[in-house]
Amino acid sequence: MSNQSVAPQARIGIIGGSGLYQMDALQDPRSITLDTPFGAPSGDFILGQLEGIPVAFLSRHGQQHTLLPSEINYRANIFAMKKLGVERILSVSAVGSMKEEVEPGHIAIPDQFYDLTKGRKSSFFGEGIVAHVSLANPICPDLAVFVADTAEEIGGIVHRGGTYLCMEGPQFSTRAESDVHRGFGVSVIGMTNATEAKLVREAEMCYVTIALSTDYDCWHVSEAPVTVEMILQVLRDNVLFSKKLLQSVVKKVDGPRSCRCASALKNAIVTPSEAMSVSLKEKLDPIIGKYIS
Ligand SMILES: [Zn+2]
């Protein structure tokens, strides 16, 4: 058995974005520090029970928001979730809206990504092992329905489907870029979720993006002037809503999985087992162990 193996400690993983740095509703919270073969995650994981379900919470940018989107060690974050036994990841993110109808304060549950990030480490493979997973449908369809239904039940205005454009940042778009992105037909823009989704798929977990619209990026010519206070108020309201949503949805999404996410690596690993080094097999054991002799 690999020295990386630990007993499953959580079934659902929650990644908090801007403004969501902790989950007050977690019962019996305990903080743990995890290391991975890919380095250290964004910070300590908070384990606890949410509505009786064992969950693991991680603040994507660090608990004090010290990491740029480009500085986040996405591989470590997702690998650590896998090690904890997580099967489903609910990823909360503040985004800019690229469509008139996705108003600030609305929730988007995208079903696609368009990745414009540059050179991020967004695969667990390489250095002796090659695998190509399908990303045709990067969001777990089951998880998306549960989350969208629940968000509506608790009073949210939800936009189902659509594309999340993932940009490198940290600067926001120029108006020229924003106009081009609008031409792509995307719904929202953010800086982190496409990278997460790729790694989550390789690790055979389910992923859903809960995109909370904070503003209209810079393409929108508004009649009323937008103040910083207005944006901050939207952010605060969105964070409160996301906490309520997470608490309401965990029980519904917990249970056996019937989606394809759990077998994403089946037939995806190209390199034969005998060509892999022992140390490589050991390193990736939580992810490839079940396919490797
Ligand atoms: Zn799934």
XYZ file of C-alpha atoms and ligand atoms in Angstrom:
294
model
C 0.000 0.000 0.000
C 1.227 3.477 -0.754
C 2.349 5.702 2.043
C -0.011 8.273 0.551
C -3.077 6.245 1.433
C -5.180 7.619 4.235
C -8.591 6.483 5.401
C -11.402 8.357 3.620
C -12.220 11.388 5.709
C -14.611 13.300 3.495
C -17.013 12.498 0.669
C -17.733 16.003 -0.532
C -15.135 18.677 -1.165
C -15.920 22.378 -1.140
C -13.559 24.900 -2.709
C -14.271 28.452 -1.627
C -13.389 31.394 -3.832
C -13.222 35.133 -3.262
C -15.137 36.000 -0.090
C -15.792 32.392 0.930
C -12.872 31.628 3.213
C -14.657 29.535 5.810
C -17.817 27.553 6.414
C -19.373 28.558 9.730
C -21.957 25.773 9.492
C -19.337 22.987 9.685
C -19.784 20.881 12.802
C -16.811 19.423 14.672
C -14.405 21.355 12.452
C -10.785 20.359 12.524
C -7.935 21.731 10.521
C -5.409 19.442 8.845
C -2.249 20.133 6.886
C -1.702 17.892 3.890
C 1.282 17.447 1.648
C 1.192 15.945 -1.841
C 3.732 14.769 -4.437
C 2.896 18.018 -6.238
C 3.665 20.260 -3.300
C 1.544 22.031 -0.726
C -2.138 22.934 -1.251
C -3.455 26.498 -0.886
C -3.720 26.029 2.857
C -5.030 23.744 5.557
C -8.148 21.723 4.891
C -11.044 22.105 7.295
C -12.773 18.784 7.864
C -16.162 18.563 9.494
C -19.785 17.599 9.120
C -22.240 19.617 7.068
C -25.799 18.391 7.643
C -24.261 15.120 8.832
C -22.145 14.618 5.695
C -18.348 14.494 6.045
C -16.945 17.348 3.982
C -13.555 18.913 3.334
C -13.332 22.663 2.855
C -10.458 24.473 1.180
C -10.053 28.194 0.581
C -8.732 28.367 -2.983
C -6.675 31.529 -2.577
C -5.497 30.690 0.942
C -7.304 31.574 4.130
C -5.996 35.157 3.989
C -6.395 35.428 0.199
C -2.681 35.556 -0.532
C -2.543 33.561 -3.788
C -3.094 34.934 -7.286
C -5.050 32.624 -9.609
C -1.748 31.862 -11.390
C -0.005 31.068 -8.089
C -2.487 28.464 -6.877
C -1.109 24.935 -6.774
C -4.159 23.369 -8.405
C -2.592 19.917 -8.619
C -1.879 19.862 -4.898
C -5.392 21.081 -4.057
C -7.149 18.445 -6.128
C -4.730 15.633 -5.287
C -5.270 16.328 -1.593
C -9.044 16.183 -2.076
C -8.606 12.782 -3.712
C -6.433 11.562 -0.852
C -9.134 12.600 1.620
C -11.618 10.316 -0.148
C -13.647 13.100 -1.773
C -15.889 12.013 -4.652
C -17.668 15.255 -5.494
C -16.336 18.790 -5.558
C -18.541 21.861 -5.266
C -16.515 24.816 -6.474
C -17.686 28.298 -5.573
C -16.405 31.243 -7.579
C -17.066 34.928 -8.006
C -17.309 35.693 -11.720
C -17.930 38.529 -14.109
C -21.061 38.314 -16.223
C -20.718 38.305 -20.000
C -24.430 38.313 -20.739
C -27.029 40.953 -20.010
C -29.403 38.434 -18.446
C -26.840 37.120 -15.950
C -27.289 40.033 -13.586
C -25.067 40.719 -10.589
C -26.376 38.535 -7.774
C -27.506 35.760 -10.121
C -26.064 32.236 -10.089
C -24.674 30.523 -13.171
C -24.131 26.782 -13.324
C -22.024 26.511 -16.491
C -21.689 23.247 -18.392
C -18.649 24.239 -20.477
C -15.278 25.926 -20.146
C -13.152 27.862 -22.569
C -9.604 27.870 -21.249
C -7.425 30.873 -22.090
C -4.886 30.323 -19.298
C -1.261 30.058 -20.280
C 1.062 27.248 -19.273
C -0.543 26.290 -15.982
C 0.240 22.859 -14.612
C -3.143 21.351 -15.288
C -2.467 17.603 -15.527
C -1.337 14.947 -13.085
C 0.290 13.094 -15.966
C 3.607 13.465 -17.703
C 7.157 12.503 -16.749
C 6.690 8.898 -17.807
C 2.953 8.419 -17.981
C 0.571 9.616 -20.664
C -3.208 9.790 -20.331
C -5.898 11.617 -22.270
C -9.230 12.016 -20.509
C -12.359 13.332 -22.195
C -13.379 16.870 -21.312
C -16.276 17.070 -23.748
C -18.565 17.472 -20.746
C -16.350 18.895 -18.021
C -19.115 19.417 -15.458
C -20.835 16.496 -13.776
C -24.377 16.563 -15.210
C -25.926 15.048 -12.081
C -24.231 17.471 -9.729
C -25.216 20.435 -11.924
C -28.921 19.537 -11.747
C -28.872 19.027 -7.963
C -27.137 22.351 -7.394
C -29.279 24.345 -9.848
C -32.541 22.903 -8.489
C -31.513 23.604 -4.910
C -30.368 27.139 -5.700
C -33.810 27.858 -7.175
C -35.572 26.253 -4.224
C -33.873 28.638 -1.824
C -34.723 31.679 -3.901
C -31.789 32.121 -6.252
C -32.038 33.197 -9.878
C -30.193 30.469 -11.750
C -28.797 30.291 -15.274
C -28.327 26.660 -16.272
C -25.570 25.793 -18.719
C -23.368 28.192 -20.618
C -19.640 28.650 -20.881
C -17.215 29.830 -18.210
C -14.272 31.533 -19.855
C -11.141 31.034 -17.777
C -8.553 33.794 -18.208
C -5.075 33.999 -16.735
C -5.437 37.287 -14.855
C -4.769 38.703 -12.384
C -5.805 41.850 -14.263
C -9.342 41.959 -15.551
C -9.915 42.143 -19.304
C -9.355 45.172 -21.450
C -12.512 46.393 -23.147
C -11.208 45.003 -26.447
C -10.687 41.597 -24.866
C -14.072 41.731 -23.213
C -15.732 42.494 -26.549
C -13.908 39.565 -28.192
C -14.902 37.254 -25.332
C -18.499 38.399 -25.716
C -18.233 37.373 -29.351
C -17.362 33.844 -28.191
C -20.826 33.674 -26.674
C -19.607 32.850 -23.182
C -21.774 33.427 -20.109
C -19.292 34.259 -17.373
C -15.592 34.951 -16.927
C -13.301 33.842 -14.114
C -9.678 32.851 -13.513
C -9.625 29.434 -11.854
C -12.295 26.882 -12.628
C -11.167 25.393 -15.962
C -7.863 24.380 -14.402
C -9.633 22.761 -11.477
C -12.110 20.956 -13.716
C -9.349 19.336 -15.795
C -7.590 17.954 -12.749
C -10.804 16.843 -11.069
C -11.719 14.864 -14.192
C -8.302 13.160 -14.239
C -8.819 12.266 -10.589
C -12.260 10.792 -11.414
C -14.181 13.043 -9.089
C -17.350 14.963 -9.981
C -17.124 18.719 -10.414
C -19.600 21.549 -10.504
C -18.967 25.274 -10.708
C -21.221 27.537 -8.682
C -20.539 30.842 -10.405
C -21.760 33.888 -8.534
C -22.092 36.922 -10.748
C -20.639 40.035 -9.124
C -20.539 42.519 -12.013
C -20.648 42.887 -15.791
C -16.930 42.720 -16.553
C -16.107 45.910 -18.478
C -18.146 45.433 -21.660
C -21.369 46.675 -20.142
C -22.288 50.314 -20.525
C -24.516 50.927 -17.588
C -26.873 53.874 -17.203
C -26.473 54.002 -13.440
C -22.945 54.495 -12.094
C -21.593 51.390 -10.329
C -19.866 52.115 -7.021
C -17.348 49.977 -5.183
C -19.837 49.738 -2.324
C -22.449 48.273 -4.691
C -20.006 45.603 -5.885
C -18.958 44.743 -2.324
C -22.581 44.429 -1.293
C -23.234 41.993 -4.160
C -20.152 39.986 -3.124
C -21.335 39.815 0.491
C -24.844 38.756 -0.528
C -23.427 36.140 -2.898
C -21.236 34.633 -0.183
C -24.196 34.404 2.199
C -26.241 32.757 -0.531
C -23.500 30.271 -1.399
C -23.213 29.188 2.239
C -26.945 28.562 2.377
C -26.814 26.713 -0.934
C -23.945 24.449 0.125
C -25.706 23.598 3.357
C -28.938 22.826 1.510
C -27.388 20.734 -1.256
C -24.859 18.424 0.429
C -27.419 15.875 1.594
C -28.981 15.697 -1.853
C -25.754 15.088 -3.724
C -24.339 12.522 -1.321
C -24.764 8.871 -2.311
C -23.639 6.363 -4.945
C -22.567 7.887 -8.243
C -24.166 6.839 -11.523
C -22.398 9.425 -13.722
C -19.348 8.732 -15.876
C -16.981 10.876 -13.829
C -15.991 7.937 -11.643
C -14.505 6.013 -14.585
C -12.970 8.884 -16.583
C -9.541 7.242 -16.637
C -10.783 3.902 -17.905
C -9.201 3.476 -21.360
C -7.505 6.881 -21.015
C -4.067 5.769 -19.809
C -1.930 5.137 -22.887
C 1.337 4.113 -21.249
C 1.458 0.400 -20.376
C 1.803 -0.391 -16.701
C 5.104 -2.215 -17.227
C 6.655 0.901 -18.730
C 5.985 2.946 -15.585
C 8.523 3.212 -12.817
C 7.675 2.021 -9.336
C 8.107 5.519 -7.967
C 5.687 6.922 -10.547
C 3.077 4.308 -9.677
C 3.575 5.101 -6.033
C 3.261 8.835 -6.633
C -0.010 8.586 -8.546
C -1.465 5.661 -6.612
C -4.566 7.503 -5.324
C -5.469 8.340 -8.933
C -4.270 5.440 -11.095
C -3.954 2.670 -8.497
C -7.089 0.840 -9.545
C -5.951 0.632 -13.185
C -2.342 -0.332 -12.595
C -0.985 -3.782 -11.832
Zn -20.215 12.945 -11.785
